[in-house]
PDB file of C-alpha atoms in Angstrom:
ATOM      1  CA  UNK A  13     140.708 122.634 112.154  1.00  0.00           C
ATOM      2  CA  UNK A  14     139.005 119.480 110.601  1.00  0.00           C
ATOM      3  CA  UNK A  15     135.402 120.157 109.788  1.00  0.00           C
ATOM      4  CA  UNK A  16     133.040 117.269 108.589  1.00  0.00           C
ATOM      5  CA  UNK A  17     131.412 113.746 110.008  1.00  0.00           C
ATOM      6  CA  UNK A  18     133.651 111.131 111.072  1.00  0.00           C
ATOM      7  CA  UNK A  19     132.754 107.310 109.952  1.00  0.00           C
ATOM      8  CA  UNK A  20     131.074 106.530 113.055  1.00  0.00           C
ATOM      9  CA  UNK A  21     128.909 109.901 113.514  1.00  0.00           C
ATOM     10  CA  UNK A  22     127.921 109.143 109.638  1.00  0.00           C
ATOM     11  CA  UNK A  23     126.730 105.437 110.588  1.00  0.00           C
ATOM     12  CA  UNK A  24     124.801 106.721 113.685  1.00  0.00           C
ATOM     13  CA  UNK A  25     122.999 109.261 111.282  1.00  0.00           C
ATOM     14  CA  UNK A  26     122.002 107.192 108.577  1.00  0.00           C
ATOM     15  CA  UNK A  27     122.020 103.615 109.820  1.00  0.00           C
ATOM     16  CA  UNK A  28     125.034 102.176 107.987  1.00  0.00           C
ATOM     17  CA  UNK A  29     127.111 100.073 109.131  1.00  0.00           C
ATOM     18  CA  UNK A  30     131.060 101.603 109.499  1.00  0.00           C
ATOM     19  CA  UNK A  31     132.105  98.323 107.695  1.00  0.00           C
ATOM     20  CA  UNK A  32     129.881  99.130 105.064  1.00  0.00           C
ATOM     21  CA  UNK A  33     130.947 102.973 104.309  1.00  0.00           C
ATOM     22  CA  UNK A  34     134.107 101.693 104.634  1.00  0.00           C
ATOM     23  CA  UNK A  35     133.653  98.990 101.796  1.00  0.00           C
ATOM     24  CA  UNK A  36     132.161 102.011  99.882  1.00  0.00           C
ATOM     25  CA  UNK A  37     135.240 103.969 100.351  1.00  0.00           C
ATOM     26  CA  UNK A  38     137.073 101.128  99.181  1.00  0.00           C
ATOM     27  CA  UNK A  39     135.431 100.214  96.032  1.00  0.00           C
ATOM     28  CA  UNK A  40     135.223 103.765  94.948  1.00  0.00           C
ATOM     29  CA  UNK A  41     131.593 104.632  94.970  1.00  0.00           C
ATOM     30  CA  UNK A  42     131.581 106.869  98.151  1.00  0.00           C
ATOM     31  CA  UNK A  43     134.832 108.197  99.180  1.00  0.00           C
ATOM     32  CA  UNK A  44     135.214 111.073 101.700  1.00  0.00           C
ATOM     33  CA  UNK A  45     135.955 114.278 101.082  1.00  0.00           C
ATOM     34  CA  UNK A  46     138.322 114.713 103.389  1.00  0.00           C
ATOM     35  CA  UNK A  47     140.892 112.480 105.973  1.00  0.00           C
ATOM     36  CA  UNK A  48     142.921 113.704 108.739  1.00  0.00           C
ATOM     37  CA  UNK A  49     146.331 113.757 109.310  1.00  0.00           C
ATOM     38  CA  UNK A  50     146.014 110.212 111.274  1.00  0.00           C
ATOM     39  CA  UNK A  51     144.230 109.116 108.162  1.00  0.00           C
ATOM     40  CA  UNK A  52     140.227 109.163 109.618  1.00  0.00           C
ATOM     41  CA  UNK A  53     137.760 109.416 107.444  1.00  0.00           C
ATOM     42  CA  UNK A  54     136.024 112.858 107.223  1.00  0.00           C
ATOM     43  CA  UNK A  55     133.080 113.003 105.488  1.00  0.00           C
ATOM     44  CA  UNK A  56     131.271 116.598 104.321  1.00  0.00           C
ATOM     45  CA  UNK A  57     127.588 117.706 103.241  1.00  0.00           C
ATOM     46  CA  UNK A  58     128.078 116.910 100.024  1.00  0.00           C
ATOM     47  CA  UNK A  59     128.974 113.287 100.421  1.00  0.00           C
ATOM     48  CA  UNK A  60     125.744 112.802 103.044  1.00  0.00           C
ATOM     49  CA  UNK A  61     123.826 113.614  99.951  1.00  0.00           C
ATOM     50  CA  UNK A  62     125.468 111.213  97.908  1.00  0.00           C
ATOM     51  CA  UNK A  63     125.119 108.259 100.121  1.00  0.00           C
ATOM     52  CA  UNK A  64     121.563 109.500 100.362  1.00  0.00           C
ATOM     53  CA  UNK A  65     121.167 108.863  96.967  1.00  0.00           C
ATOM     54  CA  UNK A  66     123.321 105.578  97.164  1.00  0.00           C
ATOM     55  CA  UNK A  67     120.909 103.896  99.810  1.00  0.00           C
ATOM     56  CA  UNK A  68     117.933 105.453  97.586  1.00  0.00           C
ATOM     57  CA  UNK A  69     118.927 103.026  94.807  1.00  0.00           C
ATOM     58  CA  UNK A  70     120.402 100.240  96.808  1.00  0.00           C
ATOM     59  CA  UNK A  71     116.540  99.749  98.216  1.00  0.00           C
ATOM     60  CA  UNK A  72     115.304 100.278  94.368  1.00  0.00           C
ATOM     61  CA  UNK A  73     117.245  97.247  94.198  1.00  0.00           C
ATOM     62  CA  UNK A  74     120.312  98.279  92.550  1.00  0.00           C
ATOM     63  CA  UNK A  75     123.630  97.403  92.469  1.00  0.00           C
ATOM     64  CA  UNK A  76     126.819  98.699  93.566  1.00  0.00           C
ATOM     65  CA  UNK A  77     128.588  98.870  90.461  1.00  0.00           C
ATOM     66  CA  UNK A  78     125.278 100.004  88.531  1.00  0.00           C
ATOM     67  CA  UNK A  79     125.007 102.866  91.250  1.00  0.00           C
ATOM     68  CA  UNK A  80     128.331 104.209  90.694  1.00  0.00           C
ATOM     69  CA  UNK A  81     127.785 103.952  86.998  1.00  0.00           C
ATOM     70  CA  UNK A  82     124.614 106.091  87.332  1.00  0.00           C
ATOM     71  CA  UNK A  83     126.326 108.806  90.016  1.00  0.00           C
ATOM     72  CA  UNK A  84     129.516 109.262  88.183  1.00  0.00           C
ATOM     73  CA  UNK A  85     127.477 109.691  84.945  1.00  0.00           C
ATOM     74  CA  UNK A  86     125.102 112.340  86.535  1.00  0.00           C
ATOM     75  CA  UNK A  87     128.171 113.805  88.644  1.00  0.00           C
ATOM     76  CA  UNK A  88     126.892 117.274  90.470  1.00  0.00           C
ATOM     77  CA  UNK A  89     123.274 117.044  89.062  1.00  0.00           C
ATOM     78  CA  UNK A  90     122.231 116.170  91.976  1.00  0.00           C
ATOM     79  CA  UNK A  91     118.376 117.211  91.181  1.00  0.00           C
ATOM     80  CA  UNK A  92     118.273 115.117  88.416  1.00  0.00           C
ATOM     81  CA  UNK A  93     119.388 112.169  90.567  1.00  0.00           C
ATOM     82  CA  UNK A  94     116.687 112.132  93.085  1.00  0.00           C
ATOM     83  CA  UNK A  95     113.958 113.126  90.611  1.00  0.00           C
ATOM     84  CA  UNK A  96     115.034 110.008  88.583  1.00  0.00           C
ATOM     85  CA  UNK A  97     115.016 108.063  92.549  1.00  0.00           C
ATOM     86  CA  UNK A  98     111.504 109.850  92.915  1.00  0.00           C
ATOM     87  CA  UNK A  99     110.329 108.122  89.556  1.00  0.00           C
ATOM     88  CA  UNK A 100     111.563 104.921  90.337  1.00  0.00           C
ATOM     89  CA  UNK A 101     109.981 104.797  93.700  1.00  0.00           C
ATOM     90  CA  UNK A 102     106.822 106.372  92.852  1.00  0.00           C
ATOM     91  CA  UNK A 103     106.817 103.331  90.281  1.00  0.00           C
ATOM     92  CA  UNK A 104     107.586 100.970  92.666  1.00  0.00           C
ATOM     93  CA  UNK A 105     105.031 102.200  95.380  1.00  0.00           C
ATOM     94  CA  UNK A 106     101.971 101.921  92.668  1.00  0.00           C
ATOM     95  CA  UNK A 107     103.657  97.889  91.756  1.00  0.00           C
ATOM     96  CA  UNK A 108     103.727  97.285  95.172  1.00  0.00           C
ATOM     97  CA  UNK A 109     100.216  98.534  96.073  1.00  0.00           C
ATOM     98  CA  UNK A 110      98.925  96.391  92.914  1.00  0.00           C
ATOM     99  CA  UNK A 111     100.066  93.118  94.749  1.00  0.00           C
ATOM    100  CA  UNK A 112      99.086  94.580  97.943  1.00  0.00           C
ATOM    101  CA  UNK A 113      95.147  94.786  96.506  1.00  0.00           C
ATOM    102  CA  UNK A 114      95.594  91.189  94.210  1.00  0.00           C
ATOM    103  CA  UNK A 115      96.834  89.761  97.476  1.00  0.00           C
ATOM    104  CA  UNK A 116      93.758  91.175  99.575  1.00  0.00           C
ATOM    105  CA  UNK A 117      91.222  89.771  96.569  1.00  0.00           C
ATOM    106  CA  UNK A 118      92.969  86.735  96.681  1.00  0.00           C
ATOM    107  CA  UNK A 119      92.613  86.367 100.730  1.00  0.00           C
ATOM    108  CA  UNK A 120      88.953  87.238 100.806  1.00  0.00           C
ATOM    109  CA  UNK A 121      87.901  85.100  97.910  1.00  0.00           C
ATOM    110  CA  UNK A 122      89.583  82.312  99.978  1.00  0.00           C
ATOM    111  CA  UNK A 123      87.232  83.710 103.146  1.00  0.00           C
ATOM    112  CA  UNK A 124      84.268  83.730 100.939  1.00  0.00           C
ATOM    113  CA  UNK A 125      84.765  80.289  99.542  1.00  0.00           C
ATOM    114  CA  UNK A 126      85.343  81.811  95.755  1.00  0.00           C
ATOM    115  CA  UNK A 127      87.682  78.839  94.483  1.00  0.00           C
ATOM    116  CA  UNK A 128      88.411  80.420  91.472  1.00  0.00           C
ATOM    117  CA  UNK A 129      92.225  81.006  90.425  1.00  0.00           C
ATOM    118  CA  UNK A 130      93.355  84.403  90.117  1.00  0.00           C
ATOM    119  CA  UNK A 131      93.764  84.872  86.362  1.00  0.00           C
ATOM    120  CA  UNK A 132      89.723  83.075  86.372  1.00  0.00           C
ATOM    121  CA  UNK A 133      88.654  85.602  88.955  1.00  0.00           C
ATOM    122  CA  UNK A 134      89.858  88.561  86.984  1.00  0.00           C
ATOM    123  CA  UNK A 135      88.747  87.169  83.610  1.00  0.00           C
ATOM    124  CA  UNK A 136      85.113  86.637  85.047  1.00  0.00           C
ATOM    125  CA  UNK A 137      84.963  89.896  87.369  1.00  0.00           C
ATOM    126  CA  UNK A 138      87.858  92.619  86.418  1.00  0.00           C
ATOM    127  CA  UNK A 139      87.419  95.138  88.845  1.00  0.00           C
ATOM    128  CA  UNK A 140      84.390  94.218  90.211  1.00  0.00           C
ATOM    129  CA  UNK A 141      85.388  90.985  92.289  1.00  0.00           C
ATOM    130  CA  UNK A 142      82.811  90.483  95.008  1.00  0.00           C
ATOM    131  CA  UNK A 143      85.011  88.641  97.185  1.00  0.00           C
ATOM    132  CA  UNK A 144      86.835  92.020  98.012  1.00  0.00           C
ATOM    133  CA  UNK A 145      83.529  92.894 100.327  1.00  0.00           C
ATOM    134  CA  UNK A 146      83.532  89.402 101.911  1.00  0.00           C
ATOM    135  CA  UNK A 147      84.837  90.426 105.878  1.00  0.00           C
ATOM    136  CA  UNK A 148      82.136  93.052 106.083  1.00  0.00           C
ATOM    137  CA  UNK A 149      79.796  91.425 104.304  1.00  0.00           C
ATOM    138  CA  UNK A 150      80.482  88.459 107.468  1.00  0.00           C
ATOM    139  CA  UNK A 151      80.948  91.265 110.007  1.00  0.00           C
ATOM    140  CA  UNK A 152      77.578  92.706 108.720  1.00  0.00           C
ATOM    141  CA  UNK A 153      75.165  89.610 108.288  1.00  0.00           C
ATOM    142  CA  UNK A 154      77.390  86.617 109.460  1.00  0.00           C
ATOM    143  CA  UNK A 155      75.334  84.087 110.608  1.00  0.00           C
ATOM    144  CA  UNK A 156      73.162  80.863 108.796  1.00  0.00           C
ATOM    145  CA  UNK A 157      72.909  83.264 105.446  1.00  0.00           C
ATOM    146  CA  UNK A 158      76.820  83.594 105.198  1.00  0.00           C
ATOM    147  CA  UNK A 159      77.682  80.126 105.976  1.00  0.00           C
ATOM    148  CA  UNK A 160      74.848  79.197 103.237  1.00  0.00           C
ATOM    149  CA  UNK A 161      76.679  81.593 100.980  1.00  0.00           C
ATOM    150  CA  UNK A 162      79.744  80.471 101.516  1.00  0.00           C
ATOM    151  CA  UNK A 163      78.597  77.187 100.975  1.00  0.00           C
ATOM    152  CA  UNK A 164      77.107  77.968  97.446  1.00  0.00           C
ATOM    153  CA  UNK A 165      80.064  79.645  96.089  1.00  0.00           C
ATOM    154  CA  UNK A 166      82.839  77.331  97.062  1.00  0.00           C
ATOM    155  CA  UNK A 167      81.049  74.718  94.596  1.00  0.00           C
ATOM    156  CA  UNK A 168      80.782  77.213  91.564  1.00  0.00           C
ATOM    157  CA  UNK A 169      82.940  77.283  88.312  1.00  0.00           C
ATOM    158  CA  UNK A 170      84.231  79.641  86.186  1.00  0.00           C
ATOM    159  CA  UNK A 171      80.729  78.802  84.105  1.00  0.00           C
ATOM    160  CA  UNK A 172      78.698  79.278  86.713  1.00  0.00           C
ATOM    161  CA  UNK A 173      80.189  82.694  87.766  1.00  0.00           C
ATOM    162  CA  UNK A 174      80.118  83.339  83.843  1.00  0.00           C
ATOM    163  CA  UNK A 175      76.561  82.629  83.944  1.00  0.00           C
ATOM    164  CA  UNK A 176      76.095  84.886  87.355  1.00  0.00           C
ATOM    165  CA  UNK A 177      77.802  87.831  85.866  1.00  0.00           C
ATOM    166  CA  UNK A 178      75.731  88.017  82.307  1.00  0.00           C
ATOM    167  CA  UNK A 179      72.319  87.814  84.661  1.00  0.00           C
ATOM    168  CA  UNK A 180      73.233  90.410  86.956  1.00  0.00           C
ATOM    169  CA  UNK A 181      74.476  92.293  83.695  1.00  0.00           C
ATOM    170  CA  UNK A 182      71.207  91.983  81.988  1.00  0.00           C
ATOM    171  CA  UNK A 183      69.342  92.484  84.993  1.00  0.00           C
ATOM    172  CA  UNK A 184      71.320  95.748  85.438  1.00  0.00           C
ATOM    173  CA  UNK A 185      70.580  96.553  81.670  1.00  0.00           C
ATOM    174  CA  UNK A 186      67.166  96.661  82.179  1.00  0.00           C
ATOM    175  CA  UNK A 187      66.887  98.423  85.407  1.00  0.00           C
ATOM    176  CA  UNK A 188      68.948 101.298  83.349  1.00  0.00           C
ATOM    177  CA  UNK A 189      66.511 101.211  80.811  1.00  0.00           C
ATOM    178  CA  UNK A 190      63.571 101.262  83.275  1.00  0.00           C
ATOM    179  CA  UNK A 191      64.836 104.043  84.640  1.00  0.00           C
ATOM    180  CA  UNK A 192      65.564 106.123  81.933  1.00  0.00           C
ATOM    181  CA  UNK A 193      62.275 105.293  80.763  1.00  0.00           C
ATOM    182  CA  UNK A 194      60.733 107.435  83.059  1.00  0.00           C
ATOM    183  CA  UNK A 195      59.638 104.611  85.480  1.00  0.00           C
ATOM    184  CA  UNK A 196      58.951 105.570  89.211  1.00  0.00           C
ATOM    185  CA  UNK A 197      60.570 103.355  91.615  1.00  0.00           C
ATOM    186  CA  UNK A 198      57.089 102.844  92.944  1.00  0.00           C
ATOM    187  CA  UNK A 199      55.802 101.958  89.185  1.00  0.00           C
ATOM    188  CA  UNK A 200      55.016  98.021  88.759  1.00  0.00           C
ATOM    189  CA  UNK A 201      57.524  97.216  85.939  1.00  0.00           C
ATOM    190  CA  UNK A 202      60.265  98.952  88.748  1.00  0.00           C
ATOM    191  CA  UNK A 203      59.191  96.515  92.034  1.00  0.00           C
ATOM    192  CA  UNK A 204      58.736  93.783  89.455  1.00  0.00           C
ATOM    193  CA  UNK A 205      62.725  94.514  88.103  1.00  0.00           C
ATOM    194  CA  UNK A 206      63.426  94.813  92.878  1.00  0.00           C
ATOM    195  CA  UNK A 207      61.555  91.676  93.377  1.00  0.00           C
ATOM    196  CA  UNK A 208      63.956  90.234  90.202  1.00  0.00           C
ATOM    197  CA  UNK A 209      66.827  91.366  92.184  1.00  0.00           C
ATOM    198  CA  UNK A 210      65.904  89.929  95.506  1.00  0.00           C
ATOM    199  CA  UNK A 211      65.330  86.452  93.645  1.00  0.00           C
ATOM    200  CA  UNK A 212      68.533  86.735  91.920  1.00  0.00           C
ATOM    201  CA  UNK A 213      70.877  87.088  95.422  1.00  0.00           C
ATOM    202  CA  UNK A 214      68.684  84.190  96.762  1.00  0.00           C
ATOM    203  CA  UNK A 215      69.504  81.720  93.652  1.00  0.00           C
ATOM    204  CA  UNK A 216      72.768  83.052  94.095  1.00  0.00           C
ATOM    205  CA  UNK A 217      73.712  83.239  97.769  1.00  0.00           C
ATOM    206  CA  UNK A 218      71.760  83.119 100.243  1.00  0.00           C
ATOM    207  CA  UNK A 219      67.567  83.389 101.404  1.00  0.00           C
ATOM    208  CA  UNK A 220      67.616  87.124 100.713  1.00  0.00           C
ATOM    209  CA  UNK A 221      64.239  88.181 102.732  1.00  0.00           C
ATOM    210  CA  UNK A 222      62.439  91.545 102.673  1.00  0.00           C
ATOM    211  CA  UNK A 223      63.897  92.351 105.315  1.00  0.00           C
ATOM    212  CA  UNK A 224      67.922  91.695 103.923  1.00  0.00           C
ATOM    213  CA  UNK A 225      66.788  92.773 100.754  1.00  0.00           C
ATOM    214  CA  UNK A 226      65.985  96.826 102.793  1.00  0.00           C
ATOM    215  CA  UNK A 227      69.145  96.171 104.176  1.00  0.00           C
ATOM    216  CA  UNK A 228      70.704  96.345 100.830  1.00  0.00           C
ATOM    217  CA  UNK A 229      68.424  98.861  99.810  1.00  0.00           C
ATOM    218  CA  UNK A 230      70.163 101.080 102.540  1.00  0.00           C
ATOM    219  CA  UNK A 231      73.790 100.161 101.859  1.00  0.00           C
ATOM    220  CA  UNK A 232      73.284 100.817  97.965  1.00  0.00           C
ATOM    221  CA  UNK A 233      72.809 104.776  98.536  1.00  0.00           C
ATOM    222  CA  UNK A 234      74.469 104.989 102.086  1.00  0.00           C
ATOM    223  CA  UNK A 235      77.994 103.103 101.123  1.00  0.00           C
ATOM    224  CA  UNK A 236      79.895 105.354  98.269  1.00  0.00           C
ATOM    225  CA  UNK A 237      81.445 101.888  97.114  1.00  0.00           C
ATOM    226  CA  UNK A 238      78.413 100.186  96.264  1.00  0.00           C
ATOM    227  CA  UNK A 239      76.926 103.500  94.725  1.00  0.00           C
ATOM    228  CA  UNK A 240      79.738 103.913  92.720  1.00  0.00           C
ATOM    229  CA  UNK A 241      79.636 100.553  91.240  1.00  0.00           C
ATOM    230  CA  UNK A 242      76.022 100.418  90.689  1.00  0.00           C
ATOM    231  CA  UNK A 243      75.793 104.258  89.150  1.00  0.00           C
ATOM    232  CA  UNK A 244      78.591 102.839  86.522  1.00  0.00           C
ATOM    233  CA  UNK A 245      75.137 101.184  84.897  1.00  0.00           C
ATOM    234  CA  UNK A 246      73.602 104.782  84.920  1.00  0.00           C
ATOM    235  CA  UNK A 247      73.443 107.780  86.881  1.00  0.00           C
ATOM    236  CA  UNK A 248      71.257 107.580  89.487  1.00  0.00           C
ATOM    237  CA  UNK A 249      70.282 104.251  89.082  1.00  0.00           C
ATOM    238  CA  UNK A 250      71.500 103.219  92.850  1.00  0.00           C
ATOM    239  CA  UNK A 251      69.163 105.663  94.645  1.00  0.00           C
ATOM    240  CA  UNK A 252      66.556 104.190  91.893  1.00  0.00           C
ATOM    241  CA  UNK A 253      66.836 100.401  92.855  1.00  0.00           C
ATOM    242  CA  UNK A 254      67.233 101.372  96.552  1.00  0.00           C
ATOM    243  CA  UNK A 255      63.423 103.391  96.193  1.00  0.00           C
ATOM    244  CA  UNK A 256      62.545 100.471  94.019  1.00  0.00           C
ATOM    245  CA  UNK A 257      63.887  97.574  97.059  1.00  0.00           C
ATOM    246  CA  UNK A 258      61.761  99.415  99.152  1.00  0.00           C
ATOM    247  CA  UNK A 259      58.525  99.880  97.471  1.00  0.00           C
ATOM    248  CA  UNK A 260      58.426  96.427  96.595  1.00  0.00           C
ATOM    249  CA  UNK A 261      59.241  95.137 100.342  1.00  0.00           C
ATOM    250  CA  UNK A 262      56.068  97.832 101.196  1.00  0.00           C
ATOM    251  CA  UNK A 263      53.855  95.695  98.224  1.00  0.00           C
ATOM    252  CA  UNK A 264      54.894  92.253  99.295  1.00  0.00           C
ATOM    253  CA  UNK A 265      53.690  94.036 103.254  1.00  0.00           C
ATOM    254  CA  UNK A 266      57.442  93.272 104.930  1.00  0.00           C
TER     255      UNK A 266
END
């Protein structure tokens, strides 16, 4: 009694073509393990494994000569085959999800009006490219302050963002250093550093009001992103500048 897969059970498992296990058969890199006496292809577990690991490296982008080089080399060590697949994959996935987040940064910069070239972008933010916040920053506050932001920013150089990024920087700085002082967010040199702030985003962006500016205050200990990025500064220091946002907006009575 025959025992195995024929051609076309094999094809309706995996999604190959019959042409195309046939062409396998023919050029030697997956032959069956067995034929009948009428001369069909029968084809056993073993074999299913190693077209497995054929179509695992024909969609790493190998080719068919290369694959049979690296089967027939490995023979029965099967393990070792689709850990080496796994590898290659797991590389693969982390390329792919690079370009996946460049792409994104490059789409919202284009939504926010950053005209910047990728390799500029990178140079002047790294990681911290605030395009990639630009659809909820529009789903969250669209209106006449996001089309005046978007207005602003589509005009800026690389110098300008240059000069952007070392005031935020400094202004960061000494927020830090406020704060490790020993400085209250209610003390006067902390609203004074909040009020600093709010000016900033306005020379910036947009007319950041009192009212935006609690907004922010909100997001900066309510949104792990934003915390994250701000505590990189110092520990703490989001839940300081939100307490500081506030007190200040209480001074100024809005």
């Amino acid at each position: 009694m025959t025992r195995g897969y024929s051609v076309g059970t094999v094809a309706r498992m995996t999604g190959v073509t019959v042409r195309t296990l046939h062409h396998y058969d023919e050029i030697g890199l997956l032959a069956p393990s067995e034929r009948t006496g009428t001369g069909y292809r029968r084809y056993d577990d073993a074999d299913l494994e190693r077209l497995q690991q054929i179509l695992g490296y024909r969609e790493l982008g190998f080719g068919l000569d290369e694959i049979r080089t690296i089967l027939d080399a490995r023979g029965d060590d099967t393990l070792t085959l689709f850990r080496h697949q796994h590898a290659l994959l797991t590389e693969r996935i982390a390329r792919l999800q690079r370009m996946v987040t460049t792409l994104e940064h490059t789409m919202e910069a284009h939504l926010m009006g950053i005209t910047l070239t990728p390799e500029e972008r990178f140079e002047v933010f790294g990681d911290d490219d605030p395009s990639r916040y630009a659809e909820e920053a529009e789903r969250r506050w669209g209106g006449d302050g996001w089309t005046e932001s978007q207005r602003r920013v589509s005009t800026y150089t690389k110098q300008d963002w240059m000069r952007f990024k070392d005031e935020a920087a400094d202004l960061t700085r000494r927020m830090a250093e406020a704060m490790r002082s020993g400085a209250a967010p209610g003390d006067p040199v902390a609203m004074d550093l909040a009020e600093e702030h709010r000016r900033h985003i306005s020379t910036w962006f947009y007319d950041c009001t009192y009212e935006i500016h609690r907004g922010l205050a909100e997001l900066y200990v309510t949104d792990e992103r934003f915390t994250e990025t701000i505590d990189r500064a110092a520990e703490g220091l989001s839940a300081w500048l939100s307490d500081a946002i506030l007190a200040n907006a209480d001074r100024a009575g809005s």
